[in-house]
PDB file of C-alpha atoms and ligand atoms in Angstrom:
ATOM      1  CA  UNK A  12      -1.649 101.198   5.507  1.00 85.00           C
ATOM      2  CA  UNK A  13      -3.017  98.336   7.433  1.00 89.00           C
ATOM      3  CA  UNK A  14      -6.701  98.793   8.575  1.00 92.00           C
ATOM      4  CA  UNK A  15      -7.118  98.834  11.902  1.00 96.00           C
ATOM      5  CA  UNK A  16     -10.478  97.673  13.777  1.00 96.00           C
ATOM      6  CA  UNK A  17     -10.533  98.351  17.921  1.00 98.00           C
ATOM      7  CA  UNK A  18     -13.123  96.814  19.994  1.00 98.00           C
ATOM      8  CA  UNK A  19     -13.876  99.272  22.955  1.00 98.00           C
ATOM      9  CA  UNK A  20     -16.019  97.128  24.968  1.00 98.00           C
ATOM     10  CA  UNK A  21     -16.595 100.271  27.948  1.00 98.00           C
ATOM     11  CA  UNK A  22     -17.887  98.992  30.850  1.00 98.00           C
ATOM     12  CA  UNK A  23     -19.397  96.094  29.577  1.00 98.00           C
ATOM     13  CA  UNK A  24     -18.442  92.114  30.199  1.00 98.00           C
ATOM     14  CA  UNK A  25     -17.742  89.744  33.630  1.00 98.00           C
ATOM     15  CA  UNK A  26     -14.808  86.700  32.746  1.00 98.00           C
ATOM     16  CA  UNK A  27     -17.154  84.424  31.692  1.00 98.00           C
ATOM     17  CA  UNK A  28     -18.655  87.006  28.543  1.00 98.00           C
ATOM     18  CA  UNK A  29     -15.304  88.491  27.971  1.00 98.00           C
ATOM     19  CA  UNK A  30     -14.115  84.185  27.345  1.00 97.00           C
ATOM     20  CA  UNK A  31     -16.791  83.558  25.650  1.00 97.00           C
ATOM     21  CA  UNK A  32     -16.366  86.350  23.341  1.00 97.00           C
ATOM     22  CA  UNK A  33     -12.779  86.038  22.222  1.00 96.00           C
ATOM     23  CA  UNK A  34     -13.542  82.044  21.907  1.00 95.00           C
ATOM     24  CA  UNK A  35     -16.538  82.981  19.708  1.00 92.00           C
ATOM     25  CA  UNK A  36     -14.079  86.084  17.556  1.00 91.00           C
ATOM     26  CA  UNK A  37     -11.338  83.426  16.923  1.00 90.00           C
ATOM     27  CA  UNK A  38     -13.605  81.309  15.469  1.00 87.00           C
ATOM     28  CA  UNK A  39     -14.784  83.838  13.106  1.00 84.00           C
ATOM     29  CA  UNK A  40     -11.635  85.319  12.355  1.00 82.00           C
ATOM     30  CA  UNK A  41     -10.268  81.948  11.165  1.00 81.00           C
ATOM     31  CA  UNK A  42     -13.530  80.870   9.371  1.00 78.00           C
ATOM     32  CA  UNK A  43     -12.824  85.010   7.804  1.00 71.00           C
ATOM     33  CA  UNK A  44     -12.595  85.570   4.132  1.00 65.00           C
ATOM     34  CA  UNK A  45      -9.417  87.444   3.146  1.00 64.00           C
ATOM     35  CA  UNK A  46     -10.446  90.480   4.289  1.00 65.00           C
ATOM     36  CA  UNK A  47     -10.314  89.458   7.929  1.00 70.00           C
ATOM     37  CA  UNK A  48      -6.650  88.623   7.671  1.00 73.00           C
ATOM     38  CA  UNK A  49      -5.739  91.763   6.556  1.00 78.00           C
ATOM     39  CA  UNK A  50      -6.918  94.235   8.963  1.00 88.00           C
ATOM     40  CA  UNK A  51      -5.330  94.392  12.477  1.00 93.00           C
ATOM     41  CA  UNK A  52      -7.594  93.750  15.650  1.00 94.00           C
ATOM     42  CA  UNK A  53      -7.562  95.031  18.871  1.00 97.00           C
ATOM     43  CA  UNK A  54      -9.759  94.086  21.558  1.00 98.00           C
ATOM     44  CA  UNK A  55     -10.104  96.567  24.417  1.00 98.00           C
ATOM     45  CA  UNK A  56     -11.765  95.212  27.335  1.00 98.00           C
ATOM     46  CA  UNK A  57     -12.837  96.754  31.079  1.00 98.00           C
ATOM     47  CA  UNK A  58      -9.409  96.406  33.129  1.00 98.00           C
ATOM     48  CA  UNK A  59     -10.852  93.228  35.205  1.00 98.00           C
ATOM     49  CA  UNK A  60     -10.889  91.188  32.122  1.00 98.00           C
ATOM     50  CA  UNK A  61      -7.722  92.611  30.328  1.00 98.00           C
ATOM     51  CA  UNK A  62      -5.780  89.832  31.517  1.00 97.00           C
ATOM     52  CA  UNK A  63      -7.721  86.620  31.128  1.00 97.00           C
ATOM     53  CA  UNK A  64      -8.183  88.232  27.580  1.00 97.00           C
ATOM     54  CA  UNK A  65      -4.702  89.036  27.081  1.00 97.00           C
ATOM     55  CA  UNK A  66      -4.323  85.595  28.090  1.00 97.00           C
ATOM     56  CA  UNK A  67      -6.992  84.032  25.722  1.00 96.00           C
ATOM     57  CA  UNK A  68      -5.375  86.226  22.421  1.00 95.00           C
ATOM     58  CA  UNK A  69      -1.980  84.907  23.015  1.00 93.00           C
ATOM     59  CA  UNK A  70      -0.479  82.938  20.018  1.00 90.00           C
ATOM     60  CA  UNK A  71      -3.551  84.699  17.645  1.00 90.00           C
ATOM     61  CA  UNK A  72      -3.330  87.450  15.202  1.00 89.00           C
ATOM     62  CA  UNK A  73      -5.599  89.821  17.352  1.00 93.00           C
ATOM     63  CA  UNK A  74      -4.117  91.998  19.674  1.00 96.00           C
ATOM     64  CA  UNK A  75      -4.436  94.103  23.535  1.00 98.00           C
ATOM     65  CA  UNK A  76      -5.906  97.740  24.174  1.00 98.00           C
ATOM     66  CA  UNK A  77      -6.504  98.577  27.328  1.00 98.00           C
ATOM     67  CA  UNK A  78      -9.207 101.514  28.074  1.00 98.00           C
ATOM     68  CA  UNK A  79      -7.873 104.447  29.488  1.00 98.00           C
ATOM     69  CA  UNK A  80      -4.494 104.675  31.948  1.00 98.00           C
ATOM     70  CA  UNK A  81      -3.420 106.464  34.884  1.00 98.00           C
ATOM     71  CA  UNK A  82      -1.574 109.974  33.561  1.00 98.00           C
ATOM     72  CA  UNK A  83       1.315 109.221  36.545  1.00 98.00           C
ATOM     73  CA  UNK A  84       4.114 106.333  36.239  1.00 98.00           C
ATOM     74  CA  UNK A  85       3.824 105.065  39.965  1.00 98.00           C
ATOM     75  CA  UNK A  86       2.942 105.562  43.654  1.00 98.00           C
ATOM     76  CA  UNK A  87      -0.156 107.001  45.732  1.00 98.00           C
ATOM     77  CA  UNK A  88      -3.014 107.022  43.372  1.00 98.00           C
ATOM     78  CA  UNK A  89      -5.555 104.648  44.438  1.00 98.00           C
ATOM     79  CA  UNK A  90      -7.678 103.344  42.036  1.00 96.00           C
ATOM     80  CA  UNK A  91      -5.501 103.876  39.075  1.00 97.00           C
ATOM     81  CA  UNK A  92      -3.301 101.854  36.607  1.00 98.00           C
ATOM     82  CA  UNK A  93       0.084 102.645  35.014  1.00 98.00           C
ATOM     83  CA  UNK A  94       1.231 102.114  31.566  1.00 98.00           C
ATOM     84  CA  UNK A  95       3.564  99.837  33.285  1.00 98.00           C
ATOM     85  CA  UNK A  96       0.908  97.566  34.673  1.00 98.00           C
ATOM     86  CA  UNK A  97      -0.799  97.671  31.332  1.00 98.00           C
ATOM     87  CA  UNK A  98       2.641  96.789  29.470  1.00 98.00           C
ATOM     88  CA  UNK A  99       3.182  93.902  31.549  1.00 97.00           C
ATOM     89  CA  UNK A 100       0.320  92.050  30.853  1.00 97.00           C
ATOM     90  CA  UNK A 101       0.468  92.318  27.407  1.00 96.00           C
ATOM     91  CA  UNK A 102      -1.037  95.343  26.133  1.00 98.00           C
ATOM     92  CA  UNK A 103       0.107  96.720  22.746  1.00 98.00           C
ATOM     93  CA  UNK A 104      -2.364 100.356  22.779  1.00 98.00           C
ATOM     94  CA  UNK A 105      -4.338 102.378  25.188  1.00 98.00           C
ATOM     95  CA  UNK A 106      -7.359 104.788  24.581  1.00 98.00           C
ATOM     96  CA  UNK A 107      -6.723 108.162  25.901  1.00 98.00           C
ATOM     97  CA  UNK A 108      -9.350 111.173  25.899  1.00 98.00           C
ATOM     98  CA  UNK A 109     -12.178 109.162  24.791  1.00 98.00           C
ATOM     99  CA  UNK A 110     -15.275 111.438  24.999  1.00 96.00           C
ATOM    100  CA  UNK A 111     -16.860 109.468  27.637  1.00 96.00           C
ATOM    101  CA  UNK A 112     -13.638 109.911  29.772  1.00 96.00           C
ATOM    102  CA  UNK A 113     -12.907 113.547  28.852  1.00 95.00           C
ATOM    103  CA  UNK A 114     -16.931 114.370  29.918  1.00 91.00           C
ATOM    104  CA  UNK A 115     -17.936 111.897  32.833  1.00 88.00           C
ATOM    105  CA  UNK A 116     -13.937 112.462  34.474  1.00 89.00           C
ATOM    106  CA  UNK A 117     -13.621 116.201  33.509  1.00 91.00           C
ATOM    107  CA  UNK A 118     -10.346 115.040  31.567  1.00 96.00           C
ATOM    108  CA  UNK A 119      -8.484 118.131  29.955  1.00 97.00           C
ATOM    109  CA  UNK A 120      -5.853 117.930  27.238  1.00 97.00           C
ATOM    110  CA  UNK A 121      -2.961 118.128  29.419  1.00 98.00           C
ATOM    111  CA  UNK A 122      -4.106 115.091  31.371  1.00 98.00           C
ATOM    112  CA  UNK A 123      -4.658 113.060  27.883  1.00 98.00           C
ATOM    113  CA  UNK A 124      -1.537 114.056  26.808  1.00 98.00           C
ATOM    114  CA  UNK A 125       0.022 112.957  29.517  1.00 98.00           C
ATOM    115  CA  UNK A 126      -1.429 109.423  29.821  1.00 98.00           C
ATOM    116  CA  UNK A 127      -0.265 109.133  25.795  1.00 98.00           C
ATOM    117  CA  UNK A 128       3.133 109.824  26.832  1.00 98.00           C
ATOM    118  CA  UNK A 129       2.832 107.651  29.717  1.00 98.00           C
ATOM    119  CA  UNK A 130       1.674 105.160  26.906  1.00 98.00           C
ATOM    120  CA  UNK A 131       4.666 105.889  24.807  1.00 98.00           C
ATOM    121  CA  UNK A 132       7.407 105.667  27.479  1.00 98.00           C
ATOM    122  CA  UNK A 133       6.094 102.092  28.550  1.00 98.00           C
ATOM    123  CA  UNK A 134       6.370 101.088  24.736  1.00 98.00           C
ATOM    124  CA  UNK A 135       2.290 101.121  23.982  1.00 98.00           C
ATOM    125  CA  UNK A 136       0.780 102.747  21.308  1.00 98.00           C
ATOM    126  CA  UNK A 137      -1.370 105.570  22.255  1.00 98.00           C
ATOM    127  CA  UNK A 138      -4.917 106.005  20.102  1.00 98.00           C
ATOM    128  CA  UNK A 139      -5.968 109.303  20.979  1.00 98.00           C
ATOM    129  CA  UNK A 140      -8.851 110.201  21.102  1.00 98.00           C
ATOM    130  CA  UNK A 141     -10.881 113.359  19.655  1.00 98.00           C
ATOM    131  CA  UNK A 142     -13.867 114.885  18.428  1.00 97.00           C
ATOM    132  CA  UNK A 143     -16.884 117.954  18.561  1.00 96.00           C
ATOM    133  CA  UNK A 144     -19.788 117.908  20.211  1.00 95.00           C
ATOM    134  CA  UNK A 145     -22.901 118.852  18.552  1.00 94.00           C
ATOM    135  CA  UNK A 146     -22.850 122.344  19.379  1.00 95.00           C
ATOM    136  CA  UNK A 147     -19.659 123.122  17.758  1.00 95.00           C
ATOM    137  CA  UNK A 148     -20.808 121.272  14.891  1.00 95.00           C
ATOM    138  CA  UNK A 149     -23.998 123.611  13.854  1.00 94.00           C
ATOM    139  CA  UNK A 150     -21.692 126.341  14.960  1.00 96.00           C
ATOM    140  CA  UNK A 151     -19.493 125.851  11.919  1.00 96.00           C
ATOM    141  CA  UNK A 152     -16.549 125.000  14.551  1.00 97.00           C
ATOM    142  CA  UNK A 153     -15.627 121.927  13.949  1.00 97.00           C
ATOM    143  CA  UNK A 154     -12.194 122.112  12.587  1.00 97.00           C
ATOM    144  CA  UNK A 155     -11.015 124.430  15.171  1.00 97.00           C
ATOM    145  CA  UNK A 156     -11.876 122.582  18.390  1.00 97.00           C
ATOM    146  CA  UNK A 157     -10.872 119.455  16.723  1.00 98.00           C
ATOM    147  CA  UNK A 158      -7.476 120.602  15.978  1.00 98.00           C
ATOM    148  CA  UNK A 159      -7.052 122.287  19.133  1.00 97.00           C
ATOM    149  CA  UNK A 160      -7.963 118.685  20.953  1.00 98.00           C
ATOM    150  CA  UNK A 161      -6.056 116.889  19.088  1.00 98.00           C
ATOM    151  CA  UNK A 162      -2.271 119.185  19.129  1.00 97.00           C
ATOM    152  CA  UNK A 163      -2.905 119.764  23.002  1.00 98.00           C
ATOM    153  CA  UNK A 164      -3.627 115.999  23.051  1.00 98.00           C
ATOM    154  CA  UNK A 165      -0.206 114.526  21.432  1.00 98.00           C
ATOM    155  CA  UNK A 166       2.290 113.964  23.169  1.00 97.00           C
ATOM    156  CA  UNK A 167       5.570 116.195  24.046  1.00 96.00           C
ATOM    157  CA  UNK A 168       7.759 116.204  21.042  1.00 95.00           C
ATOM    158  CA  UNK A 169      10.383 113.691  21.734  1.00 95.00           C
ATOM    159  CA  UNK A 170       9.187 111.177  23.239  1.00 97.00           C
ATOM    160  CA  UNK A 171      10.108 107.931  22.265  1.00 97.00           C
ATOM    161  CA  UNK A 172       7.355 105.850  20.297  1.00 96.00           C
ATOM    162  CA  UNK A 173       5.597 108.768  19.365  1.00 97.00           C
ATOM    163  CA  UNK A 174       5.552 108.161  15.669  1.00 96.00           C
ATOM    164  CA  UNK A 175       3.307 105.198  16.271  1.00 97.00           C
ATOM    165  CA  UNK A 176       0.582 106.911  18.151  1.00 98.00           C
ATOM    166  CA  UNK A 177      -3.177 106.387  16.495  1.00 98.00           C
ATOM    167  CA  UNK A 178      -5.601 109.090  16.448  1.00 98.00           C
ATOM    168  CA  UNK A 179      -9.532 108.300  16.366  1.00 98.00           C
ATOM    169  CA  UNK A 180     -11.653 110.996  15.340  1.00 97.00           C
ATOM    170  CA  UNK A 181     -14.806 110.376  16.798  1.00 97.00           C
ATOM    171  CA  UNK A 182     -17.738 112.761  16.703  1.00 96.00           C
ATOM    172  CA  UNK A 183     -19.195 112.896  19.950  1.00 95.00           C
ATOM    173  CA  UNK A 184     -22.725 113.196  18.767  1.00 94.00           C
ATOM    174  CA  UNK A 185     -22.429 109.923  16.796  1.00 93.00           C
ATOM    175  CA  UNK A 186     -20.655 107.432  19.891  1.00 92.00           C
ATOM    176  CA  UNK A 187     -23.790 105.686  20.398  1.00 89.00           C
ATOM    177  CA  UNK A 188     -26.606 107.140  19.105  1.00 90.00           C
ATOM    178  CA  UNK A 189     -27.000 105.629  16.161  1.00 87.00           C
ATOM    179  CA  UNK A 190     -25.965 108.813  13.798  1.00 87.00           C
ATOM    180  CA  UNK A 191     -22.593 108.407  11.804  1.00 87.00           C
ATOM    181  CA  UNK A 192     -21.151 111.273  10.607  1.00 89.00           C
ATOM    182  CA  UNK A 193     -21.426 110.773   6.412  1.00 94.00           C
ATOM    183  CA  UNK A 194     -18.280 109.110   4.642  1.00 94.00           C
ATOM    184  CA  UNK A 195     -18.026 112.497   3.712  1.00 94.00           C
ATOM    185  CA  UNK A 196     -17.607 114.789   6.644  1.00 94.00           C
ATOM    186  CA  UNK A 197     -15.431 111.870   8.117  1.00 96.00           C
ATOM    187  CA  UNK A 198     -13.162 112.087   5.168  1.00 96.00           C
ATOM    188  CA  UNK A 199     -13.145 115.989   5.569  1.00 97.00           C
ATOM    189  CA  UNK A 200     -12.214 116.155   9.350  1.00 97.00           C
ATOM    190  CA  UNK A 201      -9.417 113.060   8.850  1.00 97.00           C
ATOM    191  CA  UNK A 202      -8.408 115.486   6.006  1.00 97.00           C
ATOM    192  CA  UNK A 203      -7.570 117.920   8.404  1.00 97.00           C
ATOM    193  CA  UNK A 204      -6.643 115.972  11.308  1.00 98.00           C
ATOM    194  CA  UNK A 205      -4.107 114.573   8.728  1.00 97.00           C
ATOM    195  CA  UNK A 206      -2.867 118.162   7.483  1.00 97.00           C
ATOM    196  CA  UNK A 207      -2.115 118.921  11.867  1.00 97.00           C
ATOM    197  CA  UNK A 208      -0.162 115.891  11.817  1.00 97.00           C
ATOM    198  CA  UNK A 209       2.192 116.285   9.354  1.00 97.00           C
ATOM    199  CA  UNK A 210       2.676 119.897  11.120  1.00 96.00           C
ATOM    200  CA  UNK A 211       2.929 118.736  14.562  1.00 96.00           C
ATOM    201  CA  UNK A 212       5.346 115.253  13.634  1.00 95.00           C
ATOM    202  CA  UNK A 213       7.037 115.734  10.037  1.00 95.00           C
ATOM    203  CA  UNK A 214       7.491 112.773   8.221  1.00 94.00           C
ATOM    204  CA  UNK A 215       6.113 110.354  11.175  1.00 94.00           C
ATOM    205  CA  UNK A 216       2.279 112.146  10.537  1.00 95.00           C
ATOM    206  CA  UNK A 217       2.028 111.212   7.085  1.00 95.00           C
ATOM    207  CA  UNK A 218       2.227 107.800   8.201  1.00 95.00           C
ATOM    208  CA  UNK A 219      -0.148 108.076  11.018  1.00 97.00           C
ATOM    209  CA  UNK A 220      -3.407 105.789  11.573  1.00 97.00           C
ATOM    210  CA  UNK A 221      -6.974 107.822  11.918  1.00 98.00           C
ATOM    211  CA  UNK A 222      -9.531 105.971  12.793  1.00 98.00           C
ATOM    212  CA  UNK A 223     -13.119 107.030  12.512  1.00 97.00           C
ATOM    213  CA  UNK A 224     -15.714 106.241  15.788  1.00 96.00           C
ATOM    214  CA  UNK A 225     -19.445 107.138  16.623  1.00 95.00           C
ATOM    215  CA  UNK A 226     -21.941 104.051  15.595  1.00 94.00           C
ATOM    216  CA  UNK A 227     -19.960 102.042  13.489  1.00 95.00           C
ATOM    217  CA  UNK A 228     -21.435  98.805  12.341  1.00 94.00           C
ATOM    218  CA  UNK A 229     -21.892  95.879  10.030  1.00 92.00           C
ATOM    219  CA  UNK A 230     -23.833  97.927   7.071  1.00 91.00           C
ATOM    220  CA  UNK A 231     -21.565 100.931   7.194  1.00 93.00           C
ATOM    221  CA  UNK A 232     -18.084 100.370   7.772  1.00 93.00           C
ATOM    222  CA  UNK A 233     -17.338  99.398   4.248  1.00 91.00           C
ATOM    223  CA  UNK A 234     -18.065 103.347   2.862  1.00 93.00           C
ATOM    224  CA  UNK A 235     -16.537 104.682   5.889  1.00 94.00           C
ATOM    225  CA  UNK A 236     -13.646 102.549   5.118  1.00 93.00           C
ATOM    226  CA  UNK A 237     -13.402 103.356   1.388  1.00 92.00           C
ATOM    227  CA  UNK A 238     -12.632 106.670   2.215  1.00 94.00           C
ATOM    228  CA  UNK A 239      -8.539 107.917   1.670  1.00 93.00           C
ATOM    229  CA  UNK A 240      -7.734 109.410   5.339  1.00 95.00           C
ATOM    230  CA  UNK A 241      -9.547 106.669   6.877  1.00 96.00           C
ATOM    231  CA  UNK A 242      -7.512 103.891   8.342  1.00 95.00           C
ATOM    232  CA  UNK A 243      -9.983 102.061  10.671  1.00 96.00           C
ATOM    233  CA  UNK A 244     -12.823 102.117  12.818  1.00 97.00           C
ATOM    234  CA  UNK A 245     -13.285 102.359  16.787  1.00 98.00           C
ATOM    235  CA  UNK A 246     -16.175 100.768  17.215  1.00 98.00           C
ATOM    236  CA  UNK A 247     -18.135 100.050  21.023  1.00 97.00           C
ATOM    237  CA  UNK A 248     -21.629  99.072  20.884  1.00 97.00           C
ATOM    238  CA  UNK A 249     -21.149  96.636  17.719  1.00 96.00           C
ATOM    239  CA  UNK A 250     -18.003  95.093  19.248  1.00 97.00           C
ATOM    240  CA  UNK A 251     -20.403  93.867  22.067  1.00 98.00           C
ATOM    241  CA  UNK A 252     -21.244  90.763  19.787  1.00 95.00           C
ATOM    242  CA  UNK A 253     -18.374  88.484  18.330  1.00 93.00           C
ATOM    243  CA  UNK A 254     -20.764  87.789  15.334  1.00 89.00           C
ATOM    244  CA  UNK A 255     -21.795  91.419  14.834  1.00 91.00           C
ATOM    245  CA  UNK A 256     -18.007  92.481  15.332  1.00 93.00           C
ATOM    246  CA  UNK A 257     -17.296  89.421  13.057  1.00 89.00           C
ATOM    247  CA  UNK A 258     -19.063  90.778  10.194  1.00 88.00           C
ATOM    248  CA  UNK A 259     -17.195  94.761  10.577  1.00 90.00           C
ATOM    249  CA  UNK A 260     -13.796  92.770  10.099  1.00 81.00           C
ATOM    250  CA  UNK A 261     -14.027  89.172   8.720  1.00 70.00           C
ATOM    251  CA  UNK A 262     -15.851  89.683   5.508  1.00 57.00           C
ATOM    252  CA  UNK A 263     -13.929  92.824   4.927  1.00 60.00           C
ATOM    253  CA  UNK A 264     -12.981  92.760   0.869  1.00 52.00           C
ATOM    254  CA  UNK A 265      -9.456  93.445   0.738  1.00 46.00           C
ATOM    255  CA  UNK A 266     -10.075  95.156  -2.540  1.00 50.00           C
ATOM    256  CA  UNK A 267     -12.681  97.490  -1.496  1.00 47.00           C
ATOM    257  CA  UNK A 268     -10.158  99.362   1.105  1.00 47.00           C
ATOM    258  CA  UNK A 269      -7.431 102.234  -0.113  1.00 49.00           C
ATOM    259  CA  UNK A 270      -3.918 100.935  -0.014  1.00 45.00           C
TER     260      UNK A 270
HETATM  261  P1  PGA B   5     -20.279 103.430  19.439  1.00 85.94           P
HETATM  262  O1  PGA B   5     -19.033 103.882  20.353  1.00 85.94           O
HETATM  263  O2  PGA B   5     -19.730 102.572  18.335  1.00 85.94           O
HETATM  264  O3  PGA B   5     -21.191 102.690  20.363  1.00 85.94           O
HETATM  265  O4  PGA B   5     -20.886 104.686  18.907  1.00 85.94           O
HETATM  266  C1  PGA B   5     -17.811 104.225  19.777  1.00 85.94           C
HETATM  267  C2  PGA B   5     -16.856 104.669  20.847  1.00 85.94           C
HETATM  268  O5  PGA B   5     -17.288 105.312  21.816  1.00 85.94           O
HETATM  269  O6  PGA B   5     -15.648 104.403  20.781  1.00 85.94           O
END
């Protein structure tokens, strides 16, 4: 499977950064050894600059997420943005149920779900988002409320594009503290997360992308990546710098990552 590295810039960036940024990545990605031109990027910016960037990436390699999306396909809902929208500007994914949105915006499952199949239906790829807090770590319930998250989280059977949803697992107590969950217990939750997908989508799970999120950087990404269920990392606060983000995906050794 082809790694995957995601840039979720949050709320960070004006035009001028977000340019200056993606002139800086290009750069680096061509100057990258041949570890950068295996892995797939994907830049997610804050909505105001999704389209100068969108702009910017044409005609490279790296490729269009957009944040979050409105859970409705059209009409009265001010301040929102349809899968529509994001498709026609040139966005490939979307982030649903990231922790920050499913906290700070009280989003539920249903809602998440919803957005990915608003995703799907406009022809983007959904990565959806999961993970435990804390608190359900030290109570030994990890697995549970992950799984829970993540089948209420999918969505509906049938819908078209499905198969090519992403999942992140992302720990909520490592997205941006600093803490990273081990190789290890990353390996053993993608383990699992893998095990729900083959239940929930057949054939199309075993082929499913899991990225791993929660402080990814430079110095780590290269045992988080040798692990099997591991497909790629969502990374925010090191995608903030081109050169720091540089260094997760250009010097990349091809041979170090699982096939
Ligand atoms: P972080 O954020 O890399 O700053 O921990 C990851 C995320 O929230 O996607």
């Amino acid at each position: 499977m082809r790694t995957l590295i995601v840039a979720n810039w949050k709320m960070n960036k004006n035009l001028a950064e977000a340019s200056q940024f993606i002139q800086d990545l290009l750069a680096i990605w061509k100057a990258g050894g041949p570890g950068a031109h295996s892995t797939e990027v994907v830049i997610a910016p804050p909505y105001t600059a999704l389209s100068p960037t969108g702009e910017a990436l044409t005609g490279s390699p790296l490729r269009l997420a957009a944040q979050d999306v409105s859970a409705h396909k059209e009409g009265a809902f001010t301040g929102e943005v349809s899968a529509g929208m994001l498709a026609d500007i040139g966005c490939e994914y979307g982030l649903v149920g990231h922790s920050e949105r499913r906290s700070g915006a009280f989003e539920s499952n249903a809602i998440v779900a919803q957005k990915a199949e608003q995703l799907c239906l406009n022809g983007l790829k959904p990565i959806v988002c999961v993970g435990e807090t804390l608190g359900d770590r030290e109570s030994g319930d990890t697995a549970e409320v992950v799984l829970e998250m993540l089948r209420s989280s999918l969505p509906p059977p049938g819908t078209p594009g499905r198969d090519k949803l992403v999942v992140a697992y992302e720990p909520v107590w490592a997205i941006g503290t600093g803490l990273t969950a081990s190789p290890e217990q990353a390996q053993a939750v993608h383990a699992i997360i893998r095990d729900c997908l083959e239940e929930e989508m057949g054939e199309a799970g075993k082929r499913t992308r899991i990225l791993y999120g929660g402080s990814v950087n430079p110095q780590n990404v290269k045992s988080i990546l040798s692990q099997n269920d591991i497909h790629g990392v969502l990374v925010g606060g090191a995608s903030l710098d081109a050169i720091e983000f540089g260094r997760i995906f250009g010097y990349l050794d091809s041979e170090d990552l699982p096939s």
